[in-house]
């Protein structure tokens, strides 16, 4: 599942999968800006059939954090 | 047809301008998602769409002033559809009160329905539109948001806020190919205007350069334009449908 999540990040942010590590954070690379964030949230919603709470959208600030937040929606990475 | 294969969500679709918009978009091939306070209120609009197009609209009954209701509606929608192409934020309230009589309850209700609901519908809709990197959002403002009116301090403020939200959202979403525009109707024949006294009605018409009130269908045609690819390079605009009221 972590691999699937990594690939979603890579596709949504248009970066190589190798760059998607736990430390990857919002605004730490040009691709993960506010527009990239919206693309990422849309991709996660679609891939897992969920609709994240706004608080979680704000809180989703790193790859590591994404795994924690998605676990709340029953997505285990 | 202009909107073949498109899915359009219209709030406040049970009557007046919202109903006319829903019917117009459906007639142009869109699959309609109709929203109102309850599904029962949507029966007439749904029936007219069925009769005109043979297609069954998807009905959503929820209170737009309730944020959890909006979210649940989008979750429900997402269970059935994978994309959203058009959002029309039409639901609105108009409670007149002169400045000394404005209450906090009236202010909050108006802002919740006219502003907050529009913003949060845009938020969720943008997430769905992102999937195809394409979409059109149309917010229904009012001429009163631009010129103001005695007795409508709160209503006019809310409709001006809709313009600000439209322009800001258009800037954020343009890179994602999601267009956001507003329509500002003037004096339009609806159940509300029909309640005016004949003297008040005549006064209103006197202020219109074209010398007549507009129809909900005339507003719907402009929404159709903004919904379709005919307006593919139009975003962040406020289009008046007012017969020259503020020329």
Coordinates of N, CA, C and O in Angstrom, one line a residue, chain A:
Chain A
X1 N 0.8 -1.2 0.0 CA 0.0 0.0 0.0 C 0.9 1.3 0.0 O 0.5 2.3 -0.6
X2 N 2.0 1.2 0.7 CA 2.9 2.4 0.8 C 3.4 2.7 -0.6 O 3.5 3.8 -1.0
X3 N 3.6 1.6 -1.4 CA 4.1 1.8 -2.8 C 3.0 2.5 -3.6 O 3.3 3.4 -4.4
X4 N 1.7 2.1 -3.4 CA 0.6 2.7 -4.1 C 0.6 4.2 -3.8 O 0.4 5.1 -4.6
X5 N 0.7 4.5 -2.5 CA 0.6 5.9 -2.0 C 1.8 6.7 -2.6 O 1.6 7.8 -3.0
X6 N 3.0 6.1 -2.6 CA 4.1 6.7 -3.2 C 3.9 7.1 -4.7 O 4.2 8.2 -5.1
X7 N 3.3 6.2 -5.4 CA 3.1 6.4 -6.8 C 2.0 7.5 -7.0 O 2.1 8.3 -8.0
X8 N 1.0 7.6 -6.1 CA 0.0 8.6 -6.2 C 0.7 10.0 -6.0 O 0.4 10.9 -6.7
X9 N 1.5 10.1 -5.0 CA 2.3 11.3 -4.7 C 3.1 11.7 -6.0 O 3.1 12.8 -6.4
X10 N 3.8 10.7 -6.5 CA 4.7 11.0 -7.6 C 3.9 11.5 -8.8 O 4.3 12.4 -9.5
X11 N 2.8 10.8 -9.1 CA 2.0 11.2 -10.3 C 1.4 12.6 -10.1 O 1.4 13.4 -10.9
X12 N 0.8 12.8 -8.9 CA 0.1 14.0 -8.6 C 1.0 15.2 -8.6 O 0.7 16.3 -9.1
X13 N 2.2 15.0 -8.1 CA 3.2 16.1 -8.0 C 4.1 16.2 -9.2 O 5.0 17.1 -9.3
X14 N 4.0 15.1 -10.0 CA 4.9 15.1 -11.2 C 6.4 15.0 -10.8 O 7.1 15.9 -11.3
X15 N 6.7 14.1 -9.9 CA 8.1 14.0 -9.5 C 8.4 12.5 -9.5 O 7.5 11.6 -9.5
X16 N 9.7 12.1 -9.5 CA 10.1 10.7 -9.5 C 9.7 10.1 -8.2 O 9.8 10.7 -7.1
X17 N 9.3 8.8 -8.2 CA 8.8 8.1 -7.0 C 9.9 8.1 -6.0 O 9.7 8.1 -4.7
X18 N 11.2 8.1 -6.4 CA 12.3 8.0 -5.4 C 12.3 9.3 -4.5 O 12.9 9.2 -3.4
X19 N 11.8 10.3 -5.0 CA 11.8 11.6 -4.2 C 10.7 11.6 -3.1 O 10.7 12.4 -2.3
X20 N 9.8 10.6 -3.2 CA 8.7 10.5 -2.2 C 9.1 9.7 -1.0 O 9.0 8.5 -1.0
X21 N 9.7 10.4 -0.1 CA 10.1 9.7 1.2 C 9.4 10.4 2.4 O 8.7 11.4 2.2
X22 N 9.5 9.8 3.5 CA 8.8 10.3 4.7 C 9.0 11.8 5.0 O 8.1 12.5 5.4
X23 N 10.2 12.2 4.7 CA 10.6 13.6 5.0 C 10.1 14.6 3.9 O 10.3 15.8 4.1
X24 N 9.5 14.1 2.9 CA 9.0 15.0 1.8 C 7.9 15.9 2.4 O 6.9 15.3 2.9
X25 N 8.1 17.2 2.4 CA 7.1 18.1 3.0 C 6.5 19.1 2.0 O 7.2 19.4 1.0
X26 N 5.4 19.5 2.4 CA 4.7 20.6 1.6 C 5.6 21.8 1.5 O 6.2 22.2 2.5
X27 N 5.7 22.4 0.3 CA 6.5 23.6 0.1 C 8.0 23.3 0.2 O 8.8 24.3 0.1
X28 N 8.4 22.0 0.3 CA 9.9 21.8 0.3 C 10.4 21.6 -1.1 O 11.7 21.6 -1.3
X29 N 9.6 21.4 -2.0 CA 10.0 21.3 -3.4 C 9.0 22.2 -4.2 O 7.8 22.4 -3.8
X30 N 9.4 22.7 -5.4 CA 8.5 23.6 -6.1 C 7.2 22.9 -6.6 O 6.2 23.5 -6.6
X31 N 7.3 21.6 -6.8 CA 6.1 20.9 -7.3 C 5.0 20.8 -6.2 O 3.9 20.6 -6.6
X32 N 5.4 20.8 -5.0 CA 4.4 20.6 -3.9 C 4.1 22.0 -3.3 O 4.4 22.3 -2.2
X33 N 3.5 22.8 -4.2 CA 3.0 24.1 -3.7 C 1.5 24.0 -3.5 O 1.0 22.9 -3.5
X34 N 0.8 25.1 -3.4 CA -0.6 25.0 -3.1 C -1.4 24.4 -4.2 O -2.4 23.6 -4.0
X35 N -1.0 24.6 -5.5 CA -1.7 24.0 -6.6 C -1.4 22.5 -6.6 O -2.3 21.7 -6.8
X36 N -0.1 22.2 -6.3 CA 0.3 20.7 -6.3 C -0.5 20.1 -5.1 O -0.9 18.9 -5.3
X37 N -0.7 20.8 -4.0 CA -1.4 20.2 -2.9 C -2.9 19.9 -3.3 O -3.4 18.8 -2.9
X38 N -3.5 20.8 -4.0 CA -4.9 20.5 -4.4 C -4.9 19.3 -5.4 O -5.8 18.4 -5.2
X39 N -3.9 19.2 -6.2 CA -3.9 18.0 -7.1 C -3.7 16.8 -6.3 O -4.3 15.7 -6.6
X40 N -2.8 16.8 -5.3 CA -2.6 15.7 -4.5 C -3.8 15.2 -3.7 O -4.1 14.0 -3.7
X41 N -4.5 16.2 -3.1 CA -5.7 15.8 -2.4 C -6.7 15.2 -3.3 O -7.4 14.2 -3.0
X42 N -6.9 15.8 -4.5 CA -7.9 15.2 -5.4 C -7.5 13.8 -5.8 O -8.3 12.9 -5.9
X43 N -6.2 13.6 -6.0 CA -5.7 12.2 -6.4 C -6.0 11.2 -5.3 O -6.4 10.1 -5.5
X44 N -5.7 11.7 -4.0 CA -5.9 10.8 -2.9 C -7.4 10.4 -2.7 O -7.8 9.3 -2.5
X45 N -8.2 11.5 -2.8 CA -9.7 11.3 -2.7 C -10.1 10.2 -3.7 O -10.9 9.3 -3.4
X46 N -9.7 10.4 -4.9 CA -10.1 9.5 -6.0 C -9.6 8.1 -5.9 O -10.3 7.1 -6.0
X47 N -8.3 8.0 -5.5 CA -7.7 6.7 -5.5 C -8.3 5.8 -4.4 O -8.5 4.6 -4.5
X48 N -8.6 6.5 -3.2 CA -9.1 5.7 -2.1 C -10.6 5.8 -1.9 O -11.2 5.3 -0.9
X49 N -11.3 6.6 -2.8 CA -12.8 6.7 -2.7 C -13.2 7.4 -1.4 O -14.2 7.0 -0.7
X50 N -12.4 8.4 -1.0 CA -12.8 9.1 0.3 C -13.0 10.6 -0.1 O -12.7 11.0 -1.2
X51 N -13.4 11.3 0.9 CA -13.4 12.8 0.8 C -12.9 13.3 2.2 O -13.6 13.3 3.2
X52 N -11.6 13.7 2.2 CA -11.0 14.1 3.4 C -11.6 15.3 4.0 O -12.0 16.2 3.3
X53 N -11.6 15.4 5.3 CA -12.0 16.6 6.1 C -11.1 17.7 5.8 O -9.9 17.5 5.5
X54 N -11.6 18.9 5.8 CA -10.8 20.1 5.5 C -9.6 20.2 6.5 O -8.4 20.5 6.0
X55 N -9.8 19.8 7.7 CA -8.7 19.9 8.7 C -7.6 18.9 8.3 O -6.4 19.2 8.5
X56 N -7.9 17.8 7.7 CA -6.9 16.8 7.3 C -6.2 17.3 6.0 O -5.0 17.1 5.8
X57 N -6.9 18.0 5.2 CA -6.3 18.6 4.0 C -5.2 19.6 4.4 O -4.1 19.7 3.8
X58 N -5.5 20.4 5.4 CA -4.6 21.4 5.9 C -3.4 20.7 6.6 O -2.2 21.1 6.5
X59 N -3.7 19.6 7.3 CA -2.7 18.9 8.1 C -1.8 18.0 7.3 O -0.7 17.6 7.8
X60 N -2.2 17.7 6.1 CA -1.4 16.8 5.3 C -0.2 17.5 4.8 O -0.1 18.0 3.7
X61 N 0.9 17.5 5.6 CA 2.0 18.4 5.3 C 3.3 17.6 5.0 O 4.3 18.2 4.7
X62 N 3.2 16.3 5.0 CA 4.4 15.5 4.6 C 3.9 14.1 4.1 O 2.7 13.7 4.4
X63 N 4.8 13.3 3.5 CA 4.4 12.0 3.1 C 4.1 11.1 4.3 O 3.1 10.4 4.4
X64 N 4.9 11.3 5.3 CA 4.7 10.6 6.6 C 3.3 10.9 7.2 O 2.6 10.0 7.6
X65 N 3.0 12.2 7.2 CA 1.7 12.6 7.8 C 0.6 12.1 7.0 O -0.5 11.8 7.5
X66 N 0.8 12.0 5.7 CA -0.3 11.5 4.8 C -0.7 10.1 5.2 O -1.8 9.7 5.2
X67 N 0.3 9.3 5.5 CA 0.1 7.9 5.9 C -0.8 7.8 7.2 O -1.7 7.1 7.3
X68 N -0.4 8.7 8.1 CA -1.2 8.8 9.4 C -2.6 9.2 9.2 O -3.5 8.6 9.7
X69 N -2.8 10.2 8.3 CA -4.1 10.8 8.1 C -5.0 9.7 7.3 O -6.1 9.5 7.7
X70 N -4.4 9.1 6.4 CA -5.2 8.1 5.6 C -5.6 6.9 6.4 O -6.6 6.3 6.1
X71 N -4.8 6.6 7.4 CA -5.1 5.5 8.3 C -6.5 5.8 9.0 O -7.3 4.8 9.2
X72 N -6.8 7.0 9.2 CA -8.1 7.4 9.8 C -9.2 7.0 8.9 O -10.4 6.9 9.4
X73 N -9.0 7.0 7.6 CA -10.0 6.7 6.7 C -10.0 5.2 6.3 O -10.6 4.8 5.3
X74 N -9.2 4.4 7.0 CA -9.2 3.0 6.8 C -8.2 2.6 5.7 O -8.2 1.5 5.2
X75 N -7.3 3.6 5.3 CA -6.3 3.3 4.3 C -5.0 3.1 5.0 O -4.4 4.0 5.6
X76 N -4.5 1.8 5.0 CA -3.3 1.5 5.7 C -2.1 1.5 4.7 O -2.1 0.8 3.8
X77 N -1.1 2.3 5.1 CA 0.1 2.3 4.2 C 1.3 1.7 4.9 O 1.4 1.7 6.1

